[in-house]
Amino acid sequence: MDTRQFKTLIVILVVLALAVVNPLYRNSKKMDIITLGLDLKGGADILLRAAPPEGQKVTQDQMTGAIEVVRRRIDPNGVRELLLQQVGPDRITLQVPGVKDKAEKPEDLTVEKIVKLLGSTALLEFIDVGAASIPDGTDTTKSTYPVVIKGDDLAKADVQFNIGRPVVAFQLKKDAADKFGTFTSEHVNQYMAIVLDKKVISCPVIRNAIWGGSGEIEGNFTIDDASMLSRELNAGRLPVPLEILETRVVGPTLGKESIKYSIRAGLWGFLLVLAFMLLIYKLPGFVADIALALYIVFVLGYLSLFNATLTLPGIAGFILSIGMAVDTNVIIFERLKEEIAWGKTLHAAMESAFARAFVAVFDSHMTTIVGGAVLYFYGTGPVKGFAVTLLLGVAISLFSAVTVTRFILSTFATYYKNIRLYV
Amino acid sequence: MTTLSKFQLANYKVIRFVNYSKLWLTIGLTVALIGIGFMTFNYVRTGAPWKLGVDFTQGDLIRCELGKAVKSDEVKEIVKKYTDREPTVQVASLDPKEVEIRLHVPVDATKSLQQQNEERANKLEALKNDLGNKYGGFTLKNQAFVGPTVGRELTQRAIMALILANALILIYVWFRFNNFVFAIASILALVHDLFFLLGWTAALKLEINSSFIAVILTILGYSMQDTIIIFDRIRENMRNHPTMEFRELCNLSLTQTLTRSINTVLTVVITLLTLIIFGGESIRDFSVALAGGVVSGAYSSIFIATPIVILFRRHEPQRVRSIADLTGRGPQVGAPTAPAAAPGFAPAVTAPAVEIAEGAPSAPVAATPPQAPQASKAAQKGAPRKPSKKARRR
């Protein structure tokens, strides 16, 4: 093996090592080897927009605040592996894996529940309505009743049962508790309306002074309603209302199915291409097959290393790129046949074929690269995934189909000189 | 040096692709027209040239599996309670428990945003409950809601992407070919591929979503790739065989690259077929669209791009490379022509026989005698034509 070949071997081994290191690391930490998109994992992908009232523009503070509130509402215990990011000046993308069809337990989330959780600004107000109670459902946007306690004054809220009915029990913060105590002691036998998002949900009479700041909100709640309200109260008020622009949900069964089917398709595709190359190109075909196996390892490894998200179109792009990677080999091997026919020695023919073909191959792949790059910049979610695997595949295929194949083939050529194996 | 028994200086068959240029272009045009026909048919029947996914129609989409087999009309009745416009309900033909529902859930625009959100969510929940209760179970496969803002944006982004990609490809083609004819021909081949793809999608009623843009851009890239390889070979042959007649040269180039063209499209189609057959329904329409586009991209390089080049150059005078050409005392019968005179070149003309005619030259470098008959054969093939052409031109 001469110096140049040795250097090539080192390069190949380094590329291989880099490809393999990240998956092994992630596997040891029991993480997924490759980050899966929601269309494979199952879950909800929601695009939100901050919709401030007429004429106002949303501020960055509001955005940051809104993101915090959303996180606390959807994932109060921090266990869900949410992806929550600001996109541009006024949009938020929320990805919730593991969304269920039906909420069997209060912690379960269906996409509708998420929408409802995000939908309300959860502005809670206790207002002093004086001597007469006002009916449930009254709209208080234009009212002038003084506000005694606000949602911000709550330290905590949770669901409890009062005579079998679900209620939201709350605990006020210290200062508010004092204020509440003073107010209730001064207004015994008068009414206080509990207003949520400017709608009265109940209007109890103040029977006696309440010190200590704990109380209950009763309002004909179902368990679900109560648990959602307590979630919202705990998470805090949304600084700005959120509009839902787009929702995509993939159920868990479909996600698993998609993975299963695409692996199946990938295996079959790989095997058929292997057989094809072997049949048509014999020894070089066999070498191309080895390079193809390496190609797959490289692509998966680098997808893992770059922490790229693999989506379903991404898998399709990957399987497509298997066919295109072999394309490069076909060009080179056809050239090889011609060079041999022109009378060069095996060695010289290989040198010439690889040299000439590389230029042609690189050049022709440029258009695919251009297409892929444009896709990457203009595509959303799944389409970006496709662009990533296609671009990565083209880049790696240049390496594996040219450098790796050439290395292995020239090594073989020193031992197997029978021309018949090559044409 | 091993003797290559497969290689003989046998009859070298150049396939006469471009001689039927007009035919190929007519077929290409017909295919495009058929595609437009399908699109028109769809448009008349459904209001859109293709089956549009929810990304473009906006609204809600629910795909689910119910507890028992259903008929679309029954389900439609239930869905109608929650929507003001006519919903679409499709029951999967292979599995009558699978249903696809598209609807627009109306909301009271006078209410606040939060209340609208809540109203929509409640209605959808109620719909799912209804279906679950009536049909013994509801399992969600996938669901989507696309609001009007996003719907518009997706269309805009797709158009921008197309414009940008086309502009970049045009620039690339201009630099790469530096030749008006080649550039135009390759672009027209792309146009053909685009029409084919759109017609193919319309004919097979494949669903178009925002991911379709990926199909279009991939096909554009792939088709151009294929065309570049063939045009590169034509240019290489123009350099190596400066006196060969252009039509013949194109035929030669196409024949030389034929095996490569077929094999590369085969490998890609193999992988796409496995995706179509084994990949599951979520990716099927996408893969079928790609498969059609790839095949079109491959054949458009041979049957659209090159014929266009020929048509453009039909009236160009032949390239003159030597005095012999000008005086008409060029290739004579028996005398080796420029290609044959240089031993390095003669086999170039005959070598492709390996793939095509299963004939092969035997150790061409060493064996000059076999060359002579071959050279004269080539000259014979070439010679009668040339004088006659020259005779005509005079």
PDB file of C-alpha atoms in Angstrom, chain B residues 86-335:
ATOM      1  CA  GLU B  86     -70.110  20.313   2.963  1.00  0.00           C
ATOM      2  CA  PRO B  87     -67.559  17.986   4.554  1.00  0.00           C
ATOM      3  CA  THR B  88     -65.597  15.324   2.741  1.00  0.00           C
ATOM      4  CA  VAL B  89     -65.686  11.813   4.094  1.00  0.00           C
ATOM      5  CA  GLN B  90     -63.688   9.033   2.561  1.00  0.00           C
ATOM      6  CA  VAL B  91     -63.673   5.454   3.690  1.00  0.00           C
ATOM      7  CA  ALA B  92     -60.515   3.555   2.816  1.00  0.00           C
ATOM      8  CA  SER B  93     -61.302   0.955   0.206  1.00  0.00           C
ATOM      9  CA  LEU B  94     -58.973  -1.617   1.668  1.00  0.00           C
ATOM     10  CA  ASP B  95     -60.140  -1.196   5.238  1.00  0.00           C
ATOM     11  CA  PRO B  96     -63.669   0.130   5.741  1.00  0.00           C
ATOM     12  CA  LYS B  97     -62.896   1.007   9.334  1.00  0.00           C
ATOM     13  CA  GLU B  98     -60.507   3.730   8.245  1.00  0.00           C
ATOM     14  CA  VAL B  99     -62.050   7.083   7.595  1.00  0.00           C
ATOM     15  CA  GLU B 100     -60.706  10.360   6.380  1.00  0.00           C
ATOM     16  CA  ILE B 101     -62.741  13.421   7.216  1.00  0.00           C
ATOM     17  CA  ARG B 102     -62.230  16.945   6.042  1.00  0.00           C
ATOM     18  CA  LEU B 103     -64.269  19.734   7.447  1.00  0.00           C
ATOM     19  CA  HIS B 104     -64.364  23.433   8.198  1.00  0.00           C
ATOM     20  CA  VAL B 105     -65.392  24.058  11.750  1.00  0.00           C
ATOM     21  CA  PRO B 106     -67.104  27.420  11.914  1.00  0.00           C
ATOM     22  CA  VAL B 107     -66.438  29.727  14.818  1.00  0.00           C
ATOM     23  CA  ASP B 108     -68.197  32.829  15.984  1.00  0.00           C
ATOM     24  CA  ALA B 109     -65.908  35.590  14.807  1.00  0.00           C
ATOM     25  CA  THR B 110     -67.435  38.095  17.187  1.00  0.00           C
ATOM     26  CA  LYS B 111     -66.110  36.213  20.153  1.00  0.00           C
ATOM     27  CA  SER B 112     -62.617  36.619  21.475  1.00  0.00           C
ATOM     28  CA  LEU B 113     -59.755  34.563  20.151  1.00  0.00           C
ATOM     29  CA  GLN B 114     -59.628  32.372  23.197  1.00  0.00           C
ATOM     30  CA  GLN B 115     -63.279  31.642  22.991  1.00  0.00           C
ATOM     31  CA  GLN B 116     -62.995  30.788  19.329  1.00  0.00           C
ATOM     32  CA  ASN B 117     -60.171  28.369  20.069  1.00  0.00           C
ATOM     33  CA  GLU B 118     -62.186  26.791  22.801  1.00  0.00           C
ATOM     34  CA  GLU B 119     -65.254  26.505  20.634  1.00  0.00           C
ATOM     35  CA  ARG B 120     -63.329  24.756  17.898  1.00  0.00           C
ATOM     36  CA  ALA B 121     -61.666  22.405  20.342  1.00  0.00           C
ATOM     37  CA  ASN B 122     -64.987  21.549  21.963  1.00  0.00           C
ATOM     38  CA  LYS B 123     -66.647  20.818  18.649  1.00  0.00           C
ATOM     39  CA  LEU B 124     -63.830  18.572  17.539  1.00  0.00           C
ATOM     40  CA  GLU B 125     -63.876  16.743  20.832  1.00  0.00           C
ATOM     41  CA  ALA B 126     -67.602  16.264  20.544  1.00  0.00           C
ATOM     42  CA  LEU B 127     -67.262  14.974  16.995  1.00  0.00           C
ATOM     43  CA  LYS B 128     -64.636  12.455  18.005  1.00  0.00           C
ATOM     44  CA  ASN B 129     -66.780  11.332  20.936  1.00  0.00           C
ATOM     45  CA  ASP B 130     -69.814  10.953  18.723  1.00  0.00           C
ATOM     46  CA  LEU B 131     -67.945   8.818  16.259  1.00  0.00           C
ATOM     47  CA  GLY B 132     -66.375   6.773  19.000  1.00  0.00           C
ATOM     48  CA  ASN B 133     -69.683   6.136  20.675  1.00  0.00           C
ATOM     49  CA  LYS B 134     -71.565   5.274  17.538  1.00  0.00           C
ATOM     50  CA  TYR B 135     -68.946   3.019  16.040  1.00  0.00           C
ATOM     51  CA  GLY B 136     -67.425   1.376  19.035  1.00  0.00           C
ATOM     52  CA  GLY B 137     -64.118   3.122  19.359  1.00  0.00           C
ATOM     53  CA  PHE B 138     -62.083   5.911  17.854  1.00  0.00           C
ATOM     54  CA  THR B 139     -58.359   5.738  17.279  1.00  0.00           C
ATOM     55  CA  LEU B 140     -56.668   8.754  15.851  1.00  0.00           C
ATOM     56  CA  LYS B 141     -54.229   8.171  13.034  1.00  0.00           C
ATOM     57  CA  ASN B 142     -53.457  11.741  12.266  1.00  0.00           C
ATOM     58  CA  GLN B 143     -55.084  15.110  12.408  1.00  0.00           C
ATOM     59  CA  ALA B 144     -54.295  18.494  11.044  1.00  0.00           C
ATOM     60  CA  PHE B 145     -55.649  21.988  11.180  1.00  0.00           C
ATOM     61  CA  VAL B 146     -54.418  24.588   8.787  1.00  0.00           C
ATOM     62  CA  GLY B 147     -55.595  28.140   9.347  1.00  0.00           C
ATOM     63  CA  PRO B 148     -55.909  30.661   6.550  1.00  0.00           C
ATOM     64  CA  THR B 149     -52.679  32.472   7.442  1.00  0.00           C
ATOM     65  CA  VAL B 150     -50.565  29.378   7.148  1.00  0.00           C
ATOM     66  CA  GLY B 151     -52.432  28.188   4.076  1.00  0.00           C
ATOM     67  CA  ARG B 152     -51.518  31.348   2.222  1.00  0.00           C
ATOM     68  CA  GLU B 153     -47.967  31.252   3.464  1.00  0.00           C
ATOM     69  CA  LEU B 154     -47.379  27.707   2.338  1.00  0.00           C
ATOM     70  CA  THR B 155     -48.454  28.592  -1.173  1.00  0.00           C
ATOM     71  CA  GLN B 156     -46.273  31.698  -1.192  1.00  0.00           C
ATOM     72  CA  ARG B 157     -43.241  29.825   0.085  1.00  0.00           C
ATOM     73  CA  ALA B 158     -43.713  27.093  -2.464  1.00  0.00           C
ATOM     74  CA  ILE B 159     -43.854  29.604  -5.293  1.00  0.00           C
ATOM     75  CA  MET B 160     -40.799  31.475  -3.993  1.00  0.00           C
ATOM     76  CA  ALA B 161     -38.889  28.236  -3.727  1.00  0.00           C
ATOM     77  CA  LEU B 162     -39.769  27.309  -7.283  1.00  0.00           C
ATOM     78  CA  ILE B 163     -38.779  30.694  -8.643  1.00  0.00           C
ATOM     79  CA  LEU B 164     -35.502  30.701  -6.769  1.00  0.00           C
ATOM     80  CA  ALA B 165     -34.623  27.164  -7.753  1.00  0.00           C
ATOM     81  CA  ASN B 166     -35.389  27.826 -11.385  1.00  0.00           C
ATOM     82  CA  ALA B 167     -33.347  31.020 -11.362  1.00  0.00           C
ATOM     83  CA  LEU B 168     -30.393  29.233  -9.804  1.00  0.00           C
ATOM     84  CA  ILE B 169     -30.627  26.400 -12.283  1.00  0.00           C
ATOM     85  CA  LEU B 170     -30.792  28.871 -15.172  1.00  0.00           C
ATOM     86  CA  ILE B 171     -27.683  30.635 -13.927  1.00  0.00           C
ATOM     87  CA  TYR B 172     -25.941  27.331 -13.449  1.00  0.00           C
ATOM     88  CA  VAL B 173     -26.906  26.131 -16.910  1.00  0.00           C
ATOM     89  CA  TRP B 174     -25.669  29.380 -18.439  1.00  0.00           C
ATOM     90  CA  PHE B 175     -22.278  29.040 -16.806  1.00  0.00           C
ATOM     91  CA  ARG B 176     -21.998  25.375 -17.372  1.00  0.00           C
ATOM     92  CA  PHE B 177     -22.894  25.178 -20.978  1.00  0.00           C
ATOM     93  CA  ASN B 178     -22.027  28.641 -22.153  1.00  0.00           C
ATOM     94  CA  ASN B 179     -23.987  27.792 -25.211  1.00  0.00           C
ATOM     95  CA  PHE B 180     -27.427  29.069 -25.959  1.00  0.00           C
ATOM     96  CA  VAL B 181     -28.658  25.946 -27.690  1.00  0.00           C
ATOM     97  CA  PHE B 182     -27.660  23.549 -24.944  1.00  0.00           C
ATOM     98  CA  ALA B 183     -29.080  25.824 -22.307  1.00  0.00           C
ATOM     99  CA  ILE B 184     -32.446  26.206 -24.006  1.00  0.00           C
ATOM    100  CA  ALA B 185     -32.668  22.521 -24.753  1.00  0.00           C
ATOM    101  CA  SER B 186     -32.016  21.523 -21.158  1.00  0.00           C
ATOM    102  CA  ILE B 187     -34.545  24.024 -19.873  1.00  0.00           C
ATOM    103  CA  LEU B 188     -37.202  22.835 -22.293  1.00  0.00           C
ATOM    104  CA  ALA B 189     -36.554  19.302 -21.097  1.00  0.00           C
ATOM    105  CA  LEU B 190     -37.225  20.533 -17.561  1.00  0.00           C
ATOM    106  CA  VAL B 191     -40.438  22.187 -18.681  1.00  0.00           C
ATOM    107  CA  HIS B 192     -41.517  18.905 -20.213  1.00  0.00           C
ATOM    108  CA  ASP B 193     -40.714  17.102 -16.980  1.00  0.00           C
ATOM    109  CA  LEU B 194     -42.740  19.594 -15.007  1.00  0.00           C
ATOM    110  CA  PHE B 195     -45.765  19.115 -17.229  1.00  0.00           C
ATOM    111  CA  PHE B 196     -45.365  15.382 -17.071  1.00  0.00           C
ATOM    112  CA  LEU B 197     -45.171  15.446 -13.295  1.00  0.00           C
ATOM    113  CA  LEU B 198     -48.234  17.628 -12.968  1.00  0.00           C
ATOM    114  CA  GLY B 199     -50.178  15.475 -15.388  1.00  0.00           C
ATOM    115  CA  TRP B 200     -49.031  12.269 -13.729  1.00  0.00           C
ATOM    116  CA  THR B 201     -50.155  13.600 -10.357  1.00  0.00           C
ATOM    117  CA  ALA B 202     -53.499  14.652 -11.780  1.00  0.00           C
ATOM    118  CA  ALA B 203     -54.067  11.363 -13.578  1.00  0.00           C
ATOM    119  CA  LEU B 204     -53.293   9.197 -10.560  1.00  0.00           C
ATOM    120  CA  LYS B 205     -55.120  11.582  -8.192  1.00  0.00           C
ATOM    121  CA  LEU B 206     -52.117  11.791  -5.929  1.00  0.00           C
ATOM    122  CA  GLU B 207     -52.566  14.122  -3.013  1.00  0.00           C
ATOM    123  CA  ILE B 208     -50.548  17.308  -3.105  1.00  0.00           C
ATOM    124  CA  ASN B 209     -49.348  18.802   0.147  1.00  0.00           C
ATOM    125  CA  SER B 210     -46.620  21.219   1.032  1.00  0.00           C
ATOM    126  CA  SER B 211     -44.197  18.322   0.733  1.00  0.00           C
ATOM    127  CA  PHE B 212     -44.931  18.175  -2.988  1.00  0.00           C
ATOM    128  CA  ILE B 213     -42.521  21.034  -3.467  1.00  0.00           C
ATOM    129  CA  ALA B 214     -39.835  18.573  -2.417  1.00  0.00           C
ATOM    130  CA  VAL B 215     -40.859  16.314  -5.265  1.00  0.00           C
ATOM    131  CA  ILE B 216     -40.712  19.106  -7.810  1.00  0.00           C
ATOM    132  CA  LEU B 217     -37.309  20.402  -6.760  1.00  0.00           C
ATOM    133  CA  THR B 218     -35.822  16.928  -6.557  1.00  0.00           C
ATOM    134  CA  ILE B 219     -37.052  16.094 -10.034  1.00  0.00           C
ATOM    135  CA  LEU B 220     -35.749  19.363 -11.440  1.00  0.00           C
ATOM    136  CA  GLY B 221     -32.341  18.639  -9.982  1.00  0.00           C
ATOM    137  CA  TYR B 222     -32.347  15.043 -11.116  1.00  0.00           C
ATOM    138  CA  SER B 223     -33.479  15.753 -14.661  1.00  0.00           C
ATOM    139  CA  MET B 224     -30.902  18.491 -15.122  1.00  0.00           C
ATOM    140  CA  GLN B 225     -28.262  16.154 -13.736  1.00  0.00           C
ATOM    141  CA  ASP B 226     -29.110  13.563 -16.336  1.00  0.00           C
ATOM    142  CA  THR B 227     -29.141  16.078 -19.167  1.00  0.00           C
ATOM    143  CA  ILE B 228     -25.775  17.479 -18.133  1.00  0.00           C
ATOM    144  CA  ILE B 229     -24.150  14.071 -18.306  1.00  0.00           C
ATOM    145  CA  ILE B 230     -25.356  13.523 -21.848  1.00  0.00           C
ATOM    146  CA  PHE B 231     -24.433  16.989 -23.033  1.00  0.00           C
ATOM    147  CA  ASP B 232     -21.028  16.556 -21.462  1.00  0.00           C
ATOM    148  CA  ARG B 233     -20.515  13.454 -23.525  1.00  0.00           C
ATOM    149  CA  ILE B 234     -21.625  15.276 -26.652  1.00  0.00           C
ATOM    150  CA  ARG B 235     -19.111  18.002 -25.998  1.00  0.00           C
ATOM    151  CA  GLU B 236     -16.370  15.531 -25.282  1.00  0.00           C
ATOM    152  CA  ASN B 237     -17.101  13.780 -28.543  1.00  0.00           C
ATOM    153  CA  MET B 238     -17.126  17.084 -30.364  1.00  0.00           C
ATOM    154  CA  ARG B 239     -13.607  17.598 -29.104  1.00  0.00           C
ATOM    155  CA  ASN B 240     -12.437  14.107 -29.923  1.00  0.00           C
ATOM    156  CA  HIS B 241     -14.148  13.735 -33.272  1.00  0.00           C
ATOM    157  CA  PRO B 242     -14.096  17.178 -34.762  1.00  0.00           C
ATOM    158  CA  THR B 243     -15.083  16.123 -38.208  1.00  0.00           C
ATOM    159  CA  MET B 244     -17.894  13.808 -37.331  1.00  0.00           C
ATOM    160  CA  GLU B 245     -21.258  14.920 -38.520  1.00  0.00           C
ATOM    161  CA  PHE B 246     -23.263  16.376 -35.711  1.00  0.00           C
ATOM    162  CA  ARG B 247     -26.282  14.127 -35.989  1.00  0.00           C
ATOM    163  CA  GLU B 248     -24.080  11.083 -35.985  1.00  0.00           C
ATOM    164  CA  LEU B 249     -22.141  12.475 -33.067  1.00  0.00           C
ATOM    165  CA  CYS B 250     -25.269  12.884 -31.008  1.00  0.00           C
ATOM    166  CA  ASN B 251     -26.370   9.378 -31.793  1.00  0.00           C
ATOM    167  CA  LEU B 252     -22.966   8.185 -30.758  1.00  0.00           C
ATOM    168  CA  SER B 253     -23.037  10.103 -27.518  1.00  0.00           C
ATOM    169  CA  LEU B 254     -26.491   8.854 -26.652  1.00  0.00           C
ATOM    170  CA  THR B 255     -25.558   5.288 -27.450  1.00  0.00           C
ATOM    171  CA  GLN B 256     -22.444   5.522 -25.359  1.00  0.00           C
ATOM    172  CA  THR B 257     -24.320   6.833 -22.365  1.00  0.00           C
ATOM    173  CA  LEU B 258     -27.371   4.637 -22.844  1.00  0.00           C
ATOM    174  CA  THR B 259     -26.361   1.879 -20.481  1.00  0.00           C
ATOM    175  CA  ARG B 260     -25.398   4.354 -17.856  1.00  0.00           C
ATOM    176  CA  SER B 261     -28.692   6.214 -18.254  1.00  0.00           C
ATOM    177  CA  ILE B 262     -30.751   3.074 -17.971  1.00  0.00           C
ATOM    178  CA  ASN B 263     -28.841   1.728 -15.012  1.00  0.00           C
ATOM    179  CA  THR B 264     -28.940   4.895 -12.985  1.00  0.00           C
ATOM    180  CA  VAL B 265     -32.649   5.391 -13.463  1.00  0.00           C
ATOM    181  CA  LEU B 266     -33.170   1.722 -12.647  1.00  0.00           C
ATOM    182  CA  THR B 267     -31.413   1.990  -9.293  1.00  0.00           C
ATOM    183  CA  VAL B 268     -33.425   5.028  -8.321  1.00  0.00           C
ATOM    184  CA  VAL B 269     -36.677   3.445  -9.481  1.00  0.00           C
ATOM    185  CA  ILE B 270     -35.879   0.279  -7.544  1.00  0.00           C
ATOM    186  CA  THR B 271     -35.547   2.233  -4.324  1.00  0.00           C
ATOM    187  CA  LEU B 272     -38.691   4.207  -5.062  1.00  0.00           C
ATOM    188  CA  LEU B 273     -40.625   1.035  -5.849  1.00  0.00           C
ATOM    189  CA  THR B 274     -39.683  -0.451  -2.500  1.00  0.00           C
ATOM    190  CA  LEU B 275     -40.933   2.746  -0.894  1.00  0.00           C
ATOM    191  CA  ILE B 276     -44.181   2.535  -2.799  1.00  0.00           C
ATOM    192  CA  ILE B 277     -44.775  -1.117  -2.063  1.00  0.00           C
ATOM    193  CA  PHE B 278     -43.394  -1.406   1.440  1.00  0.00           C
ATOM    194  CA  GLY B 279     -43.297   2.114   2.726  1.00  0.00           C
ATOM    195  CA  GLY B 280     -46.808   2.487   4.038  1.00  0.00           C
ATOM    196  CA  GLU B 281     -49.593   4.799   2.995  1.00  0.00           C
ATOM    197  CA  SER B 282     -48.270   7.972   4.555  1.00  0.00           C
ATOM    198  CA  ILE B 283     -45.433   8.150   2.078  1.00  0.00           C
ATOM    199  CA  ARG B 284     -47.004   6.412  -0.893  1.00  0.00           C
ATOM    200  CA  ASP B 285     -48.359   9.343  -2.882  1.00  0.00           C
ATOM    201  CA  PHE B 286     -45.093  11.167  -2.390  1.00  0.00           C
ATOM    202  CA  SER B 287     -43.076   8.203  -3.676  1.00  0.00           C
ATOM    203  CA  VAL B 288     -45.325   7.592  -6.677  1.00  0.00           C
ATOM    204  CA  ALA B 289     -44.961  11.228  -7.691  1.00  0.00           C
ATOM    205  CA  LEU B 290     -41.182  10.993  -7.371  1.00  0.00           C
ATOM    206  CA  ALA B 291     -41.067   7.773  -9.370  1.00  0.00           C
ATOM    207  CA  GLY B 292     -42.982   9.282 -12.283  1.00  0.00           C
ATOM    208  CA  GLY B 293     -40.830  12.389 -12.226  1.00  0.00           C
ATOM    209  CA  VAL B 294     -37.575  10.451 -12.149  1.00  0.00           C
ATOM    210  CA  VAL B 295     -38.479   8.327 -15.164  1.00  0.00           C
ATOM    211  CA  SER B 296     -39.551  11.423 -17.035  1.00  0.00           C
ATOM    212  CA  GLY B 297     -36.338  13.178 -16.051  1.00  0.00           C
ATOM    213  CA  ALA B 298     -34.296  10.331 -17.441  1.00  0.00           C
ATOM    214  CA  TYR B 299     -36.014  10.000 -20.748  1.00  0.00           C
ATOM    215  CA  SER B 300     -36.339  13.718 -21.316  1.00  0.00           C
ATOM    216  CA  SER B 301     -32.571  14.019 -21.590  1.00  0.00           C
ATOM    217  CA  ILE B 302     -32.504  11.559 -24.465  1.00  0.00           C
ATOM    218  CA  PHE B 303     -35.804  12.195 -26.160  1.00  0.00           C
ATOM    219  CA  ILE B 304     -36.420  15.864 -25.559  1.00  0.00           C
ATOM    220  CA  ALA B 305     -33.215  17.739 -24.834  1.00  0.00           C
ATOM    221  CA  THR B 306     -31.030  16.199 -27.513  1.00  0.00           C
ATOM    222  CA  PRO B 307     -33.653  16.335 -30.260  1.00  0.00           C
ATOM    223  CA  ILE B 308     -34.108  20.015 -29.524  1.00  0.00           C
ATOM    224  CA  VAL B 309     -30.385  20.554 -29.894  1.00  0.00           C
ATOM    225  CA  ILE B 310     -30.480  18.751 -33.221  1.00  0.00           C
ATOM    226  CA  LEU B 311     -33.377  20.819 -34.450  1.00  0.00           C
ATOM    227  CA  PHE B 312     -31.576  24.002 -33.584  1.00  0.00           C
ATOM    228  CA  ARG B 313     -28.391  22.950 -35.276  1.00  0.00           C
ATOM    229  CA  ARG B 314     -29.992  21.461 -38.312  1.00  0.00           C
ATOM    230  CA  HIS B 315     -29.322  24.551 -40.310  1.00  0.00           C
ATOM    231  CA  GLU B 316     -25.885  25.177 -38.987  1.00  0.00           C
ATOM    232  CA  PRO B 317     -23.078  24.431 -41.329  1.00  0.00           C
ATOM    233  CA  GLN B 318     -20.968  21.524 -40.349  1.00  0.00           C
ATOM    234  CA  ARG B 319     -17.971  22.328 -38.272  1.00  0.00           C
ATOM    235  CA  VAL B 320     -14.948  22.733 -40.436  1.00  0.00           C
ATOM    236  CA  ARG B 321     -11.747  21.452 -38.983  1.00  0.00           C
ATOM    237  CA  SER B 322      -9.422  20.991 -41.851  1.00  0.00           C
ATOM    238  CA  ILE B 323      -8.738  22.069 -45.378  1.00  0.00           C
ATOM    239  CA  ALA B 324      -9.794  18.649 -46.419  1.00  0.00           C
ATOM    240  CA  ASP B 325     -13.277  19.454 -45.285  1.00  0.00           C
ATOM    241  CA  LEU B 326     -13.442  22.666 -47.227  1.00  0.00           C
ATOM    242  CA  THR B 327     -12.106  21.266 -50.472  1.00  0.00           C
ATOM    243  CA  GLY B 328     -14.305  18.230 -50.240  1.00  0.00           C
ATOM    244  CA  ARG B 329     -11.339  15.933 -50.460  1.00  0.00           C
ATOM    245  CA  GLY B 330     -11.885  14.808 -46.914  1.00  0.00           C
ATOM    246  CA  PRO B 331     -12.874  11.279 -46.065  1.00  0.00           C
ATOM    247  CA  GLN B 332     -12.312   9.050 -49.037  1.00  0.00           C
ATOM    248  CA  VAL B 333     -13.229   5.441 -49.288  1.00  0.00           C
ATOM    249  CA  GLY B 334     -10.435   3.308 -47.898  1.00  0.00           C
ATOM    250  CA  ALA B 335      -8.254   6.125 -46.624  1.00  0.00           C
TER     251      ALA B 335
END
